[in-house]
C-alpha atoms as one frame of an Amber mdcrd trajectory, in Angstrom:
protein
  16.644 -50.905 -36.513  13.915 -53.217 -36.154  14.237 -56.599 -38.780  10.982
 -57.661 -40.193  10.769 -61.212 -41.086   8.600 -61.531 -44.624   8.046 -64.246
 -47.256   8.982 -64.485 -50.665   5.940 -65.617 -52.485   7.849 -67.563 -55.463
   7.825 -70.269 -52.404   4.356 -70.883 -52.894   3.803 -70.040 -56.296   1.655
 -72.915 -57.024  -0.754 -72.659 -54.324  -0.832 -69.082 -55.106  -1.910 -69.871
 -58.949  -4.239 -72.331 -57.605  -5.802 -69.910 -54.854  -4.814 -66.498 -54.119
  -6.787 -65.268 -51.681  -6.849 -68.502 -49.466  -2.707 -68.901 -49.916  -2.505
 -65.750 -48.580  -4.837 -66.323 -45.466  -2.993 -69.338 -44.910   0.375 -67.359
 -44.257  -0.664 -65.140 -42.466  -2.151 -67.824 -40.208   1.333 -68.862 -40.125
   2.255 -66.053 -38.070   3.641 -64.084 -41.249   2.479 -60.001 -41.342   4.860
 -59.405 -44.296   5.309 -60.597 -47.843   7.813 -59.977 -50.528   5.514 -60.945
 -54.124   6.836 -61.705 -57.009   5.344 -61.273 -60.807   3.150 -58.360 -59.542
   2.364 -56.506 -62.239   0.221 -58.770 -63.948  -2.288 -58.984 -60.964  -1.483
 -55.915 -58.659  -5.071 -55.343 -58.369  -6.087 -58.565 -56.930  -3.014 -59.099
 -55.074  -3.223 -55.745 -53.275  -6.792 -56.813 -52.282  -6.215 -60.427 -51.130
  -3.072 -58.814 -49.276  -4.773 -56.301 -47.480  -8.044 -59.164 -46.596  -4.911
 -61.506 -44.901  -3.860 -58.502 -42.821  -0.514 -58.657 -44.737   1.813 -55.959
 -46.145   4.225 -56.080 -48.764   7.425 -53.532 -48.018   9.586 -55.602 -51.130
   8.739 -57.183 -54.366  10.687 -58.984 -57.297  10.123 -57.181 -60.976  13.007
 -57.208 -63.807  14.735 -54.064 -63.864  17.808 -54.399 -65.443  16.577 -57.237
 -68.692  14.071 -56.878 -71.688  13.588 -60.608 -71.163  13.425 -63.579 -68.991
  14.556 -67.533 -69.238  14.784 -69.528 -66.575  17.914 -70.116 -64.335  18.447
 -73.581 -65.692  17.713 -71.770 -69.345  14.822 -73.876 -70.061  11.334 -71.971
 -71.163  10.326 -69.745 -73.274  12.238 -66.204 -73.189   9.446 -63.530 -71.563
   8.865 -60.130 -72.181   9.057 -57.850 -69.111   7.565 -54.462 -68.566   8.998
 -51.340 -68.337  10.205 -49.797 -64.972   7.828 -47.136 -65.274   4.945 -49.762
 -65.579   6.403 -51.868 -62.725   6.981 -48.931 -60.301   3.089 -48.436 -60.809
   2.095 -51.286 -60.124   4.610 -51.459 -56.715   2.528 -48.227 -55.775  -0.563
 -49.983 -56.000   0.366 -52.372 -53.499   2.275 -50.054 -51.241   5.926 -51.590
 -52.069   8.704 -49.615 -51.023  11.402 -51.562 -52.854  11.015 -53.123 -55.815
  14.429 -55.491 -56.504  15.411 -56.991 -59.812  15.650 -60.614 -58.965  17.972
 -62.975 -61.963  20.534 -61.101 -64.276  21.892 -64.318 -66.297  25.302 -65.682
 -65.731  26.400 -64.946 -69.376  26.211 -61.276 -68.081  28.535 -61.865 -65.536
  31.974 -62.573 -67.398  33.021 -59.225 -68.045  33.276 -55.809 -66.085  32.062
 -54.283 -68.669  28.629 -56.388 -69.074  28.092 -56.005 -64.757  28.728 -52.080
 -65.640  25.909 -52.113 -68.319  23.196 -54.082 -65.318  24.374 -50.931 -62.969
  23.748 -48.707 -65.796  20.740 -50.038 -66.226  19.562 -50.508 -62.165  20.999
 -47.037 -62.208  18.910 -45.550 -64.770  15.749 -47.137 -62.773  16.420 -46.176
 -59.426  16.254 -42.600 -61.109  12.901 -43.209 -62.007  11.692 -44.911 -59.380
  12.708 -41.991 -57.137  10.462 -39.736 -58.817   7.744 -41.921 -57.587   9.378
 -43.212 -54.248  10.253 -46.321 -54.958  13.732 -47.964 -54.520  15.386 -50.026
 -56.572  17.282 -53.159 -55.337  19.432 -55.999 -56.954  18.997 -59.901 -55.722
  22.159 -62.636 -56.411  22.346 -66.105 -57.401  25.734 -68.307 -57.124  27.033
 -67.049 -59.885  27.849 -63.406 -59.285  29.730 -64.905 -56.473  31.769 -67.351
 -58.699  32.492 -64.245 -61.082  35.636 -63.052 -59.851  37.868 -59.828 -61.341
  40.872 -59.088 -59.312  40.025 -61.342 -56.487  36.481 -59.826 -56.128  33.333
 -60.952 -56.769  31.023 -59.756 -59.741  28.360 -58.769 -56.837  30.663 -56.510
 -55.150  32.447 -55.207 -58.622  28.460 -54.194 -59.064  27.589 -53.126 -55.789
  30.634 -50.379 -56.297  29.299 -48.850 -59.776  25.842 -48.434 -58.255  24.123
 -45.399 -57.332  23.897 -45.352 -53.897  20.099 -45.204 -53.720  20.667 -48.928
 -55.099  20.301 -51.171 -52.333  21.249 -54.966 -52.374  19.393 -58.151 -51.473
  21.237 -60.597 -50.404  20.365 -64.285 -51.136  22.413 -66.300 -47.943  21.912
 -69.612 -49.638  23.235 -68.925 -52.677  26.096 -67.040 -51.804  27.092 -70.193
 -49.975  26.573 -72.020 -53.019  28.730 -69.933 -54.485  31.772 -70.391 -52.297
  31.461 -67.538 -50.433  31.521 -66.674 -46.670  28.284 -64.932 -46.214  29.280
 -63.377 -43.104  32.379 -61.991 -44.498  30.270 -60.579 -47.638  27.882 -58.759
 -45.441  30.458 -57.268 -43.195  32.205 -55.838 -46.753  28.933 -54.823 -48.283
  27.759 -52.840 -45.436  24.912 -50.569 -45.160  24.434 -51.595 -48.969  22.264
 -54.595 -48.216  18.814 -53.968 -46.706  17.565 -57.410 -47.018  18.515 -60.612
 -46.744  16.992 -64.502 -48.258  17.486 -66.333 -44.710  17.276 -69.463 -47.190
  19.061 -72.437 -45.464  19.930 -75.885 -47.089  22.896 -78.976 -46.360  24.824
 -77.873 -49.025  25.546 -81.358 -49.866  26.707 -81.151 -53.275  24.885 -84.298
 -54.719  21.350 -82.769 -53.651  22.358 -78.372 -54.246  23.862 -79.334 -57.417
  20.243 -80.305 -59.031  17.422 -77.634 -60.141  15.890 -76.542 -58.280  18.476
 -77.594 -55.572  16.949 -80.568 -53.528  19.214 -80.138 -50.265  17.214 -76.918
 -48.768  16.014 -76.903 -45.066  14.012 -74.723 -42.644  15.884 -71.405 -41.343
  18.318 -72.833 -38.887  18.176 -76.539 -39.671  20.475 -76.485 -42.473  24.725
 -75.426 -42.986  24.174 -71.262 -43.959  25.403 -68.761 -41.184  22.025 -67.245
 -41.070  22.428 -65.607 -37.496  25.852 -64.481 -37.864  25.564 -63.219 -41.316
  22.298 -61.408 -40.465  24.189 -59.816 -38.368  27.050 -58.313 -39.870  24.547
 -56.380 -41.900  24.162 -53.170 -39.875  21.159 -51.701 -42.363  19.174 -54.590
 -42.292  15.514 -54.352 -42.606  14.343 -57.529 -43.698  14.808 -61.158 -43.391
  13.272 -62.837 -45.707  11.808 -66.761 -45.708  12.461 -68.902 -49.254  12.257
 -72.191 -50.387  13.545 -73.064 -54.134  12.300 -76.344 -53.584  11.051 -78.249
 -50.968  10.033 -82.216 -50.319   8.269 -82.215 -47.076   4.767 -79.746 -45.280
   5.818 -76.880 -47.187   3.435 -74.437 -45.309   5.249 -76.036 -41.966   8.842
 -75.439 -42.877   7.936 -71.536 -43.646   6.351 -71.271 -40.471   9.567 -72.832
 -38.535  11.479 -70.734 -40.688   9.812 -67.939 -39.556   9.982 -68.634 -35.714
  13.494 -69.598 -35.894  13.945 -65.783 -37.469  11.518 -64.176 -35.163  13.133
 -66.061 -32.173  16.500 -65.195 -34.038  16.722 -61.881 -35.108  13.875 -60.380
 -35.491  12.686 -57.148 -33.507
């Protein structure tokens, strides 16, 4: 199977507020033919437009699927209302998104079985209706469904076991580093469960990863996360996907040797 290397938008998010349309030229002059947006809904319309006048696609997006609400990771902000899956997988369709993947659960949902049953309940119950409309429904970690533990495993594979198996999992490479975790080992367990990957690299030096958003991350293959090897152990791959939390230096020039790196990598 052919690995498409994409972008997720929440990179640029500024320049994107600040200029859609010319942010999204500018990746694709990057070399980029695939994006993975985030907040979609809101501006599906535009996006779609400014998407298709880059020459870009968008195969994967990040919409909340499995919370009535949002804070931030670091729990600062003000707590957001988020649409409906019916409303989200609508707006997916508009912009020709095959897999829409719920992107933050919060980490006080992660100290119980019983709470990580309720989020596959819940990705469960929308994968049901976005099948109706044919579009599938995916789940992306943080550290801390890796640092969740029951039984000596982690919360992300206690969830990726109660989940309908049109469910697919995206898995963020960075973080599961962060959270102690081999990623190679991870994907090799997981399987033909994950379908995309963040190829998100950093130092992991604890006195920059510890801060938010973490200060130690690096272009793909410059940094201390298996990216290669953990890509692949995933045998169902379809997409490896650039990200930046944060990021000190050319911005626009670390995605673009992120992207080569991949394309050079593992792409194709």
């Amino acid at each position: 199977m052919t690995i498409q290397t994409s972008l997720q938008l929440f990179t640029i998010k500024d320049e994107l507020e600040a200029d859609l349309e010319g942010t999204l030229t500018a990746v694709a002059a990057r070399g980029f033919t695939a994006v993975e947006p985030y907040d979609f809904v809101r501006r599906a319309e535009p996006l779609a437009a400014a998407l298709s006048a880059a020459g870009l696609t968008a195969p994967s997006g990040h919409a909340f699927l499995a919370s009535e609400s949002f804070v931030n990771p670091d729990g600062s902000g003000t707590t957001i209302p988020v649409p409906t899956p019916d409303v989200v997988f609508a707006a997916a369709r508009v912009l020709g998104m095959e897999t829409v993947i719920d992107p933050y659960t919060e980490p006080a949902r992660w100290e119980s079985v019983a709470q990580i049953e309720e989020t596959a309940r819940l990705l469960n119950a929308a994968a049901e209706i976005g099948a109706t409309v044919g579009v599938r429904v995916g789940y992306h970690n943080h550290a801390h469904e890796l640092e969740a533990v029951f039984d000596g495993v982690t919360g992300l594979e206690v969830l990726a076991g109660l989940l309908d198996e049109r469910v697919v999992l995206e898995v963020d490479l960075y973080w599961v580093a962060r959270g102690g975790v081999d990623p190679v080992a991870l994907l090799q367990r997981l399987g033909d469960r994950v379908i995309a990957v963040h190829a998100k690299d950093g130092t992991l030096d604890p006195a920059l990863a510890g801060a938010y958003p973490p200060a130690d991350q690096v272009a793909a293959g410059e940094g201390s996360v298996p990216l290669v090897e953990a890509i692949s152990a995933a045998p169902a791959l379809e997409l490896a996907i650039v990200e930046f939390d944060y990021y000190e230096g050319d911005l626009f020039d670390a995605i673009e040797r992120s992207r080569v790196f991949l394309d050079e990598k593992v792409a194709g």
